[in-house]
Amino acid sequence: MAATGVERMYTEEKRKELEYAEMTINVIKKLVDEELSYLKKQRKDIVKDRTYFIDYFYELKDDEKMDLLKAEAQDTRMYESTLNVLAKLGRQLKEPYFARFDFQEVSHPVDKFYIGIHTVKDPETDNIIIYDWRAPIASLYYEHEPGNASYKAPMGEIHGLLHLKRRYVFKNGKLEKFTDIHMPSDDEFLYEVLSRNSDEKMKVIVQTLQKEQNRIIRDYIEGVSVIQGCPGSGKSSIALHKAAYVLYHFRDRLRNQQLAIISPNKVFAEYISSVLPDLGEENINQISPEEIVGDFLFYSAGTHYLGRLESQEYILSANKTEMTRLRKISAFKCTRDFSEIVKKYVKHVEKSLFVPEDLYLDDELTEYIDKETLEELFYDEFRSEAVYERTALVAERVAEMRKIKSFEIKEHIKEGLDSMITCHSVETLYYRMYQDRKFFDEVGVNLEKYAPKTLLWEDICAIGLMSALMYKFEFEPTLFYLLADEAQDFAPVFLELIKRRFPHCNMLFVGDRKQLVFENTGNFVDDIRDIIQRRPFRKYELTTNYRSTNEIIEFASHIINKKEEHSIRSGNVPEVVRTGKDKMNEEVAKFVVDMYEKGYMNIAVLCKSMKSAKEVNLKLDAKYAVKILPVYLAKGLEFDCVAIWNASKDEYYDKSDRQMLYTACTRAMHELRVFYQGEITPFLK
């Protein structure tokens, strides 16, 4: 049977695409060979310089040694740079590009543009054969359907006609198939990708980047931006792709400044660790919340406190009565009112922190500075300075007034002034705040019932804020762009520290007001806008869940009585299983085995606390590498299948537990099963 015209056209198009793929692979191989040759030369030069340095070490002058060491350091950096280039090319040998579009600029012929992770040039012709997905022209693929289209170039807006958009699938460097599409969300490839099993690491999403995600990545970076995104909306991945975009477009400005991400915990940090390397960029610095607070505890060394996760576990491991009490305290300290109270208390204690006395300047007690002068200097002349810095400034002013040059006398003055400070410990002042009834009347709150027995996370943030206000902290502006994930868990007192720790820094916060496992209010967008106070301020909203099936979303939304997101695929309805006494381990183990037999490999058992997680004993073979985690460590992660451990009314009963259970259920991509003993939690009735 003779081939139809359409079949002949497809066959001819397929031949051309296979030829282009083969040509591209050959160019990349040629580039790999060139880089390997260069690498070999660099290695030889480094060894030669090092050998010369060792052999003639005692004969070389100091300046010659320094020159050799600098030269070797430079050669080593170039060697590492070449290794990085080779790593990029190695990835592109497997998948040189993932898309193509044909664009005709006004009054120009049609051009074909292939998009990949990185730009590739033919070394013989210097023509670009693959464009980086971050290049301005690549936005045509993500933003427009075939027809009239435009993109923003450095020289201005470029208009034209978009003729074709095409998606490619490679397997180990071989072109397997291609499909013509309208938008990246239109073809079956997206559904296929979302239906795949999850992985140990977060995946790169440039192949399936959606229009709304692409716009956030390419939008301006100045000021402060916040993404409010539902579970599975790709918000964390967007933040990392935005980092890659910033590294691509602002590389010259980043020579002396950095990018960093505030990572909620080590599990999440490990989960996202492969995204930037897979995009061909070096991993950016990851900062823990504890490190930020620690920068303000220089003068409170030795203060014992529990970090974020330890504080959460401390609360969740308490008995029901104590847990309720601690949660109420934590909820209060996660409000803007509390952070304002802390700032007001600093002003309150400043009024009486310094009690001046006549200060004698000699042992004979003949020459002195009267207490009225000291009071005026401390409380009037230096009132705009941090209170604990004022005694040094007053001492300098006194020395100027009396024309004192002697270092010993200056030190004597400073020590005398320091002795007039009634309390030198910020920690002590923090405890006093909960006993100061005069201050209670001033702020209209009886703080006594919120007094800490153990310093928890919000307490140490408050002590850090007090230190920031009472001492002068100066930080080098080395950060150009800051990313902050799980921002809905940031208490206002912590946001106050971020503001002071990273002045003049551009910021992107990512979070979801519904995924609360700490005691925050959920008003994180407003808190960030009002506390950071950096302009311009942008907010983005993402409401499509690309992770979970529609059935899992419906189930989870029932827990919080609210559904704001939608999914694009369907699956099995989640099951709720009541187990007999002491049978939960057996039932959950059976679920894990069943899921493995279905082909799922990334399975999690999620518990309310670490204490509960340690009690899980599934007695499974080593091949079943199931993860057993408390919910607060699973935030931001995703799994093929999730088992919820003991969703009973004794375990999930408080309003905070509602959000925690919702967060746990939304970790599941394909299968969700909820187990409980006794009576089920009211949130699932």
XYZ file of C-alpha atoms in Angstrom:
685
model
C 0.000 0.000 0.000
C 1.454 3.356 -1.065
C 2.278 5.892 1.653
C -0.002 8.902 1.913
C 1.250 12.448 1.509
C 1.033 13.009 5.281
C 3.029 9.832 5.991
C 5.683 10.858 3.462
C 5.905 14.312 5.058
C 6.301 12.764 8.521
C 8.953 10.339 7.263
C 10.898 13.172 5.655
C 10.567 15.323 8.810
C 11.721 12.377 10.929
C 14.765 11.915 8.679
C 15.681 15.606 9.083
C 15.236 15.461 12.855
C 17.387 12.340 13.146
C 20.076 14.021 11.054
C 20.011 17.136 13.240
C 20.163 15.018 16.400
C 23.137 13.079 15.018
C 24.904 16.288 13.952
C 24.320 17.794 17.419
C 25.656 14.732 19.218
C 28.750 14.760 16.990
C 29.375 18.444 17.781
C 29.057 17.754 21.501
C 31.469 14.817 21.208
C 33.919 17.091 19.420
C 33.604 19.652 22.213
C 34.153 16.898 24.792
C 37.349 15.843 23.007
C 38.585 19.448 22.978
C 37.877 19.892 26.679
C 39.539 16.574 27.549
C 42.635 17.627 25.625
C 42.625 20.968 27.449
C 42.119 19.178 30.771
C 45.109 16.930 30.114
C 47.276 19.977 29.386
C 46.056 21.765 32.516
C 46.815 18.721 34.661
C 50.300 18.501 33.163
C 50.940 22.216 33.864
C 49.760 21.893 37.476
C 52.011 18.867 38.109
C 54.953 20.618 36.454
C 54.539 23.787 38.567
C 54.092 21.761 41.748
C 57.182 19.661 41.050
C 59.248 22.793 40.384
C 57.983 24.365 43.609
C 58.974 21.296 45.661
C 62.345 20.745 43.977
C 63.484 24.362 44.333
C 61.634 25.277 47.521
C 64.757 26.300 49.486
C 66.252 28.245 46.563
C 63.199 30.323 45.746
C 62.660 33.765 47.201
C 59.463 34.428 49.150
C 57.925 36.556 46.412
C 58.718 33.839 43.840
C 57.026 31.253 46.054
C 53.946 33.466 46.307
C 53.844 33.929 42.527
C 54.062 30.159 41.997
C 51.317 29.462 44.541
C 49.053 32.075 42.928
C 49.718 30.612 39.484
C 48.902 27.116 40.746
C 45.697 28.335 42.384
C 44.667 29.963 39.100
C 45.487 26.780 37.133
C 43.492 24.717 39.640
C 40.460 26.983 39.242
C 40.697 26.660 35.463
C 41.006 22.886 35.829
C 37.851 22.797 37.971
C 36.080 25.030 35.445
C 36.961 22.595 32.660
C 35.613 19.703 34.740
C 32.377 21.641 35.129
C 32.131 22.214 31.367
C 32.719 18.490 30.782
C 29.973 17.614 33.252
C 27.543 19.862 31.343
C 28.521 18.351 28.004
C 28.211 14.856 29.474
C 24.605 15.548 30.435
C 23.877 16.932 26.988
C 25.262 13.840 25.312
C 22.322 11.994 26.873
C 19.765 14.695 26.097
C 21.162 17.451 23.856
C 17.868 19.382 23.681
C 14.233 18.897 24.630
C 12.322 21.369 22.439
C 12.315 23.381 19.241
C 10.329 26.278 17.885
C 10.334 28.014 14.490
C 10.156 31.795 14.653
C 9.968 34.369 11.889
C 10.957 37.835 12.944
C 9.253 40.637 11.010
C 10.896 41.020 7.563
C 13.158 37.997 8.205
C 13.101 34.362 7.071
C 11.957 31.561 9.398
C 14.632 30.333 11.852
C 14.704 27.108 13.859
C 15.656 27.272 17.532
C 16.477 24.169 19.564
C 16.323 24.518 23.367
C 18.433 22.620 25.891
C 19.917 22.952 29.355
C 22.874 24.926 27.944
C 23.953 26.803 24.849
C 26.035 24.745 22.392
C 28.032 26.309 19.569
C 29.533 24.512 16.620
C 33.291 25.225 17.055
C 33.848 25.224 13.271
C 31.089 27.670 12.264
C 30.527 29.391 15.649
C 26.782 28.985 15.024
C 24.522 28.309 17.990
C 22.923 24.896 17.490
C 21.263 24.722 20.944
C 19.945 27.693 22.924
C 19.975 27.796 26.699
C 16.446 27.536 28.160
C 17.174 30.765 30.081
C 17.972 32.805 26.948
C 15.423 35.591 26.286
C 14.322 34.067 22.988
C 13.489 30.741 24.691
C 10.532 32.435 26.412
C 8.696 32.121 23.072
C 8.454 28.382 23.669
C 7.039 28.711 27.169
C 4.825 31.759 26.709
C 3.160 31.550 23.279
C 1.056 29.340 21.057
C 1.797 29.298 17.309
C 0.783 32.636 15.808
C 1.764 36.224 16.536
C 4.375 36.292 19.288
C 7.073 38.464 20.831
C 9.866 38.303 23.379
C 11.954 40.805 25.313
C 15.520 41.064 24.038
C 18.292 43.327 25.380
C 17.629 45.734 22.507
C 13.862 45.785 23.076
C 10.692 43.865 22.182
C 11.061 41.554 19.145
C 7.847 40.745 17.240
C 7.175 38.038 14.718
C 5.312 34.850 13.886
C 5.707 31.573 15.795
C 5.247 28.777 13.257
C 5.903 25.567 15.180
C 6.566 24.151 18.650
C 7.975 20.689 19.082
C 8.877 18.420 22.006
C 11.646 15.763 21.901
C 12.327 12.628 23.886
C 15.900 11.288 23.974
C 17.103 8.108 25.622
C 20.855 7.812 26.183
C 21.613 10.177 23.327
C 19.190 8.615 20.841
C 16.173 10.524 19.577
C 13.165 8.340 20.350
C 10.224 10.555 19.382
C 9.012 14.092 18.808
C 5.590 15.709 19.062
C 4.230 19.005 17.802
C 2.424 20.938 20.558
C 0.708 24.250 21.254
C 1.676 24.921 24.882
C 3.998 22.922 27.189
C 0.890 21.796 29.106
C -0.982 20.558 26.032
C 0.721 17.304 25.149
C 0.686 13.825 26.613
C 4.353 14.190 27.581
C 3.425 16.301 30.634
C 0.917 13.664 31.792
C 3.542 10.981 31.218
C 6.146 12.872 33.281
C 3.718 13.502 36.146
C 2.673 9.848 36.176
C 6.254 8.628 36.602
C 7.517 7.448 39.940
C 9.179 9.985 42.203
C 12.872 10.014 42.986
C 15.163 10.466 45.970
C 15.993 13.959 44.672
C 13.996 16.866 43.317
C 13.888 16.837 39.524
C 14.667 19.503 36.942
C 11.440 20.774 35.310
C 12.688 22.805 32.336
C 11.130 20.291 29.909
C 7.663 20.692 31.422
C 7.875 24.263 32.693
C 4.408 25.809 32.637
C 3.541 29.326 31.526
C 2.850 30.654 35.031
C 6.031 29.001 36.377
C 8.160 30.380 33.557
C 6.912 33.921 34.155
C 7.936 33.792 37.807
C 11.401 32.502 36.888
C 11.938 35.244 34.273
C 10.321 38.074 36.229
C 12.302 40.877 37.863
C 14.409 39.997 40.887
C 14.644 43.440 42.508
C 13.056 43.855 45.933
C 11.048 41.086 47.584
C 8.889 38.445 45.903
C 6.634 35.846 47.528
C 5.187 32.689 45.974
C 2.025 31.388 47.632
C 1.715 27.946 46.107
C -0.505 24.971 46.845
C 1.095 21.552 47.499
C 2.758 20.150 44.372
C 2.657 23.457 42.491
C 6.412 23.316 41.874
C 7.138 26.391 43.990
C 10.363 25.015 45.517
C 11.566 23.873 42.116
C 10.666 27.279 40.639
C 12.812 28.956 43.292
C 15.832 26.829 42.343
C 15.263 27.349 38.618
C 15.014 31.074 39.379
C 18.440 30.773 41.062
C 19.795 29.164 37.878
C 18.230 31.983 35.847
C 19.852 34.628 38.091
C 23.232 32.883 37.797
C 22.874 32.918 33.991
C 21.820 36.548 33.573
C 23.733 38.243 36.390
C 26.996 36.293 36.363
C 29.142 39.440 36.081
C 27.428 41.063 39.069
C 27.816 37.888 41.105
C 31.617 37.851 41.121
C 31.825 39.194 44.662
C 28.316 38.403 45.842
C 26.471 35.191 46.421
C 23.178 33.421 46.188
C 21.906 31.495 49.187
C 18.843 29.538 50.240
C 17.382 29.235 53.721
C 16.732 25.517 53.937
C 14.270 24.290 56.594
C 16.194 21.123 57.510
C 18.933 18.732 56.378
C 16.481 16.262 54.815
C 15.094 18.984 52.534
C 18.601 20.306 51.810
C 19.651 16.863 50.586
C 16.448 16.489 48.554
C 17.067 19.678 46.526
C 20.851 19.260 46.268
C 20.892 17.899 42.699
C 18.703 20.516 40.963
C 21.317 23.206 40.293
C 24.081 20.728 39.338
C 21.616 19.104 36.913
C 21.058 22.576 35.450
C 24.823 22.944 35.106
C 25.292 25.393 37.959
C 27.247 25.004 41.146
C 25.152 24.479 44.250
C 24.407 27.676 46.125
C 25.103 28.140 49.799
C 22.449 26.650 52.074
C 21.773 28.450 55.347
C 19.837 27.030 58.276
C 17.512 29.224 60.342
C 19.688 28.423 63.373
C 22.731 29.939 61.630
C 20.875 33.209 61.072
C 19.796 33.428 64.707
C 23.298 32.409 65.791
C 24.736 35.481 64.074
C 22.887 37.616 66.648
C 23.897 35.562 69.698
C 27.541 36.648 69.783
C 26.960 38.388 73.115
C 24.813 35.530 74.460
C 27.341 32.720 74.060
C 26.452 29.740 76.204
C 22.697 30.337 76.086
C 21.005 26.933 75.972
C 17.990 26.665 73.703
C 16.167 24.228 71.434
C 16.306 24.775 67.654
C 13.268 24.781 65.369
C 12.917 21.035 64.959
C 13.930 20.235 68.537
C 11.328 22.730 69.759
C 8.665 21.115 67.610
C 9.535 17.658 68.895
C 9.613 18.956 72.493
C 6.045 20.210 72.068
C 4.743 17.126 70.230
C 6.286 14.704 72.736
C 4.615 16.324 75.755
C 1.461 14.919 77.314
C -1.823 16.230 75.936
C -2.332 18.918 78.610
C 1.228 20.212 78.386
C 1.185 20.046 74.575
C -1.923 22.224 74.493
C -0.299 24.749 76.842
C 2.948 24.859 74.861
C 1.089 25.237 71.577
C -0.842 28.227 72.891
C 2.403 29.862 74.004
C 4.086 29.114 70.691
C 1.048 30.393 68.750
C 1.239 33.712 70.625
C 4.974 34.038 70.003
C 4.419 33.425 66.277
C 2.314 36.592 65.967
C 3.279 40.074 64.872
C 1.989 41.325 68.236
C 4.721 39.389 70.028
C 7.538 40.728 67.856
C 6.233 44.258 68.475
C 6.131 43.573 72.228
C 9.789 42.469 72.137
C 10.778 45.681 70.349
C 8.754 47.774 72.796
C 10.395 46.057 75.748
C 13.839 47.039 74.469
C 12.708 50.675 74.443
C 11.156 50.164 77.871
C 14.334 48.831 79.528
C 16.563 51.373 77.781
C 14.980 54.101 79.928
C 16.389 52.649 83.146
C 19.237 50.374 82.028
C 21.884 52.991 82.802
C 21.976 54.433 86.332
C 24.644 57.166 86.328
C 26.818 58.111 89.305
C 29.587 60.649 89.669
C 32.606 59.148 87.897
C 35.976 59.900 89.469
C 38.921 60.062 87.083
C 41.747 59.561 89.612
C 42.464 57.569 92.734
C 42.579 60.709 94.897
C 38.897 61.371 94.076
C 39.654 64.991 93.158
C 38.532 65.071 89.522
C 35.220 63.613 88.380
C 32.419 63.785 85.815
C 29.090 64.449 87.465
C 26.235 62.021 86.967
C 24.035 64.662 85.272
C 26.578 65.022 82.461
C 26.804 61.256 82.064
C 23.025 60.949 82.002
C 22.744 63.633 79.317
C 25.411 61.984 77.179
C 23.911 58.489 77.505
C 20.232 59.301 77.147
C 20.293 62.396 74.928
C 23.424 62.814 72.829
C 23.761 59.105 72.002
C 20.077 58.149 72.181
C 20.066 56.975 68.538
C 22.858 54.458 69.181
C 22.366 50.855 70.328
C 22.096 50.967 74.112
C 24.944 48.523 74.866
C 27.266 50.476 72.560
C 26.733 53.806 74.315
C 29.170 53.421 77.241
C 32.085 53.197 74.781
C 30.842 56.316 72.989
C 30.308 58.199 76.261
C 33.811 57.198 77.424
C 35.305 58.610 74.198
C 33.344 61.844 74.593
C 34.444 62.239 78.225
C 38.082 61.713 77.174
C 37.660 64.426 74.513
C 36.037 66.817 76.977
C 38.848 66.402 79.534
C 41.604 66.051 76.896
C 42.613 62.674 78.272
C 45.238 60.794 76.219
C 46.144 57.991 78.636
C 44.857 54.586 77.524
C 44.686 53.410 81.146
C 42.463 56.314 82.193
C 40.219 55.782 79.142
C 39.825 52.114 80.122
C 39.081 53.186 83.701
C 36.310 55.484 82.424
C 34.834 52.735 80.228
C 34.860 50.206 83.083
C 33.242 52.734 85.393
C 30.477 53.440 82.900
C 29.909 49.714 82.293
C 29.398 49.219 86.027
C 26.483 51.656 85.830
C 24.625 49.329 83.434
C 22.141 47.420 85.607
C 22.066 44.271 83.422
C 24.528 43.065 80.809
C 22.661 39.885 79.812
C 20.033 40.016 77.061
C 18.854 36.565 78.134
C 18.241 37.836 81.680
C 16.341 40.844 80.318
C 14.209 38.498 78.207
C 13.172 36.531 81.300
C 12.488 39.779 83.151
C 10.067 40.803 80.400
C 7.665 38.129 81.704
C 7.810 39.564 85.242
C 7.606 43.311 84.579
C 4.050 44.251 85.581
C 4.647 47.880 84.742
C 5.425 46.786 81.185
C 2.309 44.553 81.159
C 0.228 47.677 81.723
C 2.147 49.513 78.999
C 1.400 46.885 76.309
C -1.955 45.695 77.672
C -0.868 42.029 77.886
C -0.137 39.891 80.944
C 2.980 38.113 79.724
C 3.431 36.005 82.843
C 1.474 33.062 81.405
C 3.786 32.997 78.349
C 7.018 32.790 80.382
C 9.338 30.037 79.092
C 10.568 27.181 81.272
C 12.839 26.068 78.425
C 13.995 28.426 75.692
C 12.253 27.238 72.525
C 12.684 28.458 68.952
C 10.561 31.600 69.159
C 12.252 32.503 72.467
C 15.745 32.399 71.011
C 14.545 34.381 67.974
C 13.218 37.001 70.401
C 16.541 37.066 72.282
C 18.289 37.451 68.917
C 15.995 40.376 68.048
C 16.675 42.035 71.392
C 20.423 41.628 70.788
C 20.053 43.094 67.295
C 18.397 46.176 68.806
C 20.691 46.555 71.828
C 24.047 45.958 70.088
C 25.425 47.227 66.814
C 25.757 44.402 64.289
C 27.363 45.067 60.915
C 27.275 42.435 58.194
C 29.088 42.541 54.875
C 26.575 42.857 51.986
C 27.910 39.717 50.285
C 24.508 38.304 49.366
C 22.943 39.312 46.051
C 19.875 37.060 46.109
C 18.264 35.103 48.934
C 15.795 32.254 48.503
C 13.724 31.112 51.482
C 11.634 27.941 51.337
C 8.771 26.892 53.647
C 8.363 30.573 54.538
C 4.920 29.997 56.046
C 6.818 28.637 59.080
C 8.758 31.879 59.633
C 7.597 33.623 62.802
C 7.634 37.444 62.634
C 10.478 37.538 65.209
C 12.545 35.439 62.788
C 11.618 37.658 59.832
C 12.913 40.623 61.836
C 16.302 38.878 61.989
C 16.310 38.068 58.247
C 15.653 41.748 57.549
C 18.631 42.812 59.676
C 20.970 40.004 58.644
C 20.598 40.563 54.887
C 20.202 44.308 54.304
C 19.838 45.494 50.687
C 19.479 41.896 49.461
C 16.921 40.826 46.837
C 14.709 38.050 48.201
C 12.297 35.333 47.086
C 10.108 33.647 49.715
C 8.187 30.445 48.958
C 5.410 28.928 51.057
C 1.832 27.771 51.482
C -0.495 29.176 54.142
C -2.290 25.807 54.433
C 0.823 23.705 55.153
C 1.404 24.685 58.774
C 3.145 22.195 61.056
C 4.389 24.851 63.466
C 2.101 27.289 65.293
C 2.231 30.131 62.742
C -0.841 32.082 61.703
C -0.534 31.469 57.964
C -0.391 35.214 57.186
C 3.179 34.888 55.992
C 2.723 36.979 52.831
C 1.518 40.014 54.805
C 4.175 39.454 57.481
C 6.966 39.402 54.897
C 5.660 42.512 53.131
C 5.205 44.532 56.335
C 8.364 43.415 58.175
C 10.984 43.213 55.423
C 9.664 46.490 53.947
C 11.639 46.343 50.734
C 10.283 47.593 47.438
C 9.143 46.597 44.935
C 7.038 43.814 46.470
C 5.523 41.077 44.271
C 3.189 38.215 45.095
C 2.530 35.180 42.896
C -0.237 32.614 43.389
C -0.002 29.008 42.113
C -3.113 26.813 42.323
C -2.330 23.782 40.131
C -1.082 20.660 41.914
C 1.215 18.746 39.556
C 2.165 16.189 42.229
C -0.933 14.431 43.498
C -3.902 12.859 41.787
C -7.245 14.616 41.953
C -8.498 11.931 44.346
C -5.681 12.621 46.832
C -6.324 16.376 46.601
C -10.053 15.879 47.249
C -9.267 13.700 50.262
C -6.748 16.155 51.727
C -8.985 19.178 51.088
C -11.740 17.523 53.128
C -9.420 17.646 56.175
C -9.205 21.452 56.132
C -12.677 21.996 54.640
C -11.196 24.008 51.806
C -10.165 23.281 48.224
C -8.231 25.954 46.348
C -6.156 23.837 43.971
C -6.779 21.408 41.147
C -4.902 18.498 39.596
C -4.502 17.401 36.002
C -4.587 13.639 36.499
C -6.614 10.955 38.264
C -5.788 7.862 40.254
C -6.975 5.591 43.041
C -9.130 6.871 45.880
C -7.182 7.019 49.180
C -8.091 4.343 51.692
C -8.699 4.669 55.433
C -7.883 1.498 57.370
C -8.722 0.742 60.984
C -6.303 -1.739 62.504
C -6.665 -3.991 65.509
C -4.662 -3.442 68.658
C -0.922 -3.873 67.999
C -1.653 -4.677 64.327
C -0.647 -1.358 62.770
C 2.958 -2.368 62.075
C 1.713 -5.479 60.311
C -0.874 -3.604 58.213
C 1.512 -0.803 57.210
C 4.209 -3.346 56.306
C 1.694 -5.117 54.049
C 0.892 -1.776 52.367
C 4.607 -1.148 51.712
C 5.069 -4.612 50.163
C 1.951 -4.157 47.990
C 3.228 -0.810 46.714
C 6.643 -2.290 45.895
C 4.944 -5.047 43.921
C 3.126 -2.331 41.944
C 6.520 -0.898 40.983
C 6.704 2.017 43.428
C 10.060 2.498 45.108
C 9.787 5.791 47.004
C 7.460 5.059 49.924
C 7.072 6.915 53.217
C 5.390 6.294 56.549
C 4.580 9.688 58.081
C 4.081 10.110 61.816
C 3.043 13.049 63.938
C 6.351 13.215 65.816
C 9.858 11.749 65.845
C 8.912 9.941 69.028
C 6.112 8.152 67.122
C 8.414 7.473 64.166
C 10.902 5.693 66.437
C 8.142 3.398 67.645
C 7.366 2.168 64.116
C 8.745 -1.347 63.618
C 7.711 -2.783 60.248
C 10.123 -5.766 60.322
C 10.675 -5.603 56.565
C 13.535 -6.960 54.457
C 16.326 -4.497 53.674
C 15.169 -4.253 50.028
C 12.102 -2.302 51.170
C 13.819 1.035 51.739
C 10.809 2.755 53.265
C 11.270 6.176 54.866
C 9.786 6.727 58.322
C 9.567 10.439 59.124
C 7.734 12.926 61.307
C 5.527 15.219 59.235
C 7.660 18.286 60.003
C 10.651 16.646 58.273
C 8.576 15.558 55.254
C 7.476 19.092 54.363
C 8.562 19.995 50.843
C 9.203 16.350 49.914
C 7.138 14.015 47.753
C 6.743 10.243 47.643
C 5.110 7.739 45.306
C 3.076 6.333 48.175
C 2.377 7.544 51.696
C 1.080 5.697 54.742
C -0.230 7.937 57.539
C 0.584 6.395 60.901
C -2.258 6.329 63.450
C -4.629 9.105 62.428
C -6.717 8.550 65.565
C -8.550 11.146 67.648
C -5.924 10.713 70.377
C -3.156 11.648 67.939
C -4.748 14.294 65.698
C -7.217 16.325 67.774
C -6.007 19.949 67.984
C -6.602 22.599 65.289
C -2.840 22.543 64.629
C -3.113 18.807 63.952
C -5.602 19.521 61.160
C -2.971 21.404 59.142
C -0.343 18.792 59.982
C -2.520 15.935 58.717
C -3.309 17.889 55.548
C 0.405 18.457 54.944
C 1.134 14.746 55.464
C -1.518 13.613 52.985
C -0.361 16.045 50.278
C 3.105 14.401 50.190
C 1.628 11.495 48.179
C 1.862 11.402 44.386
C 0.026 8.181 43.468
C -1.196 6.222 46.507
C -2.329 7.314 49.971
C -3.480 5.107 52.818
C -4.426 6.307 56.288
C -4.130 3.900 59.242
C -5.586 4.378 62.714
C -6.449 2.521 65.918
C -9.455 3.120 68.137
C -11.516 6.105 66.980
C -10.538 8.049 63.868
C -9.556 11.726 64.056
C -12.562 14.068 63.740
C -10.832 15.680 60.747
C -11.547 12.571 58.665
C -15.135 12.010 59.768
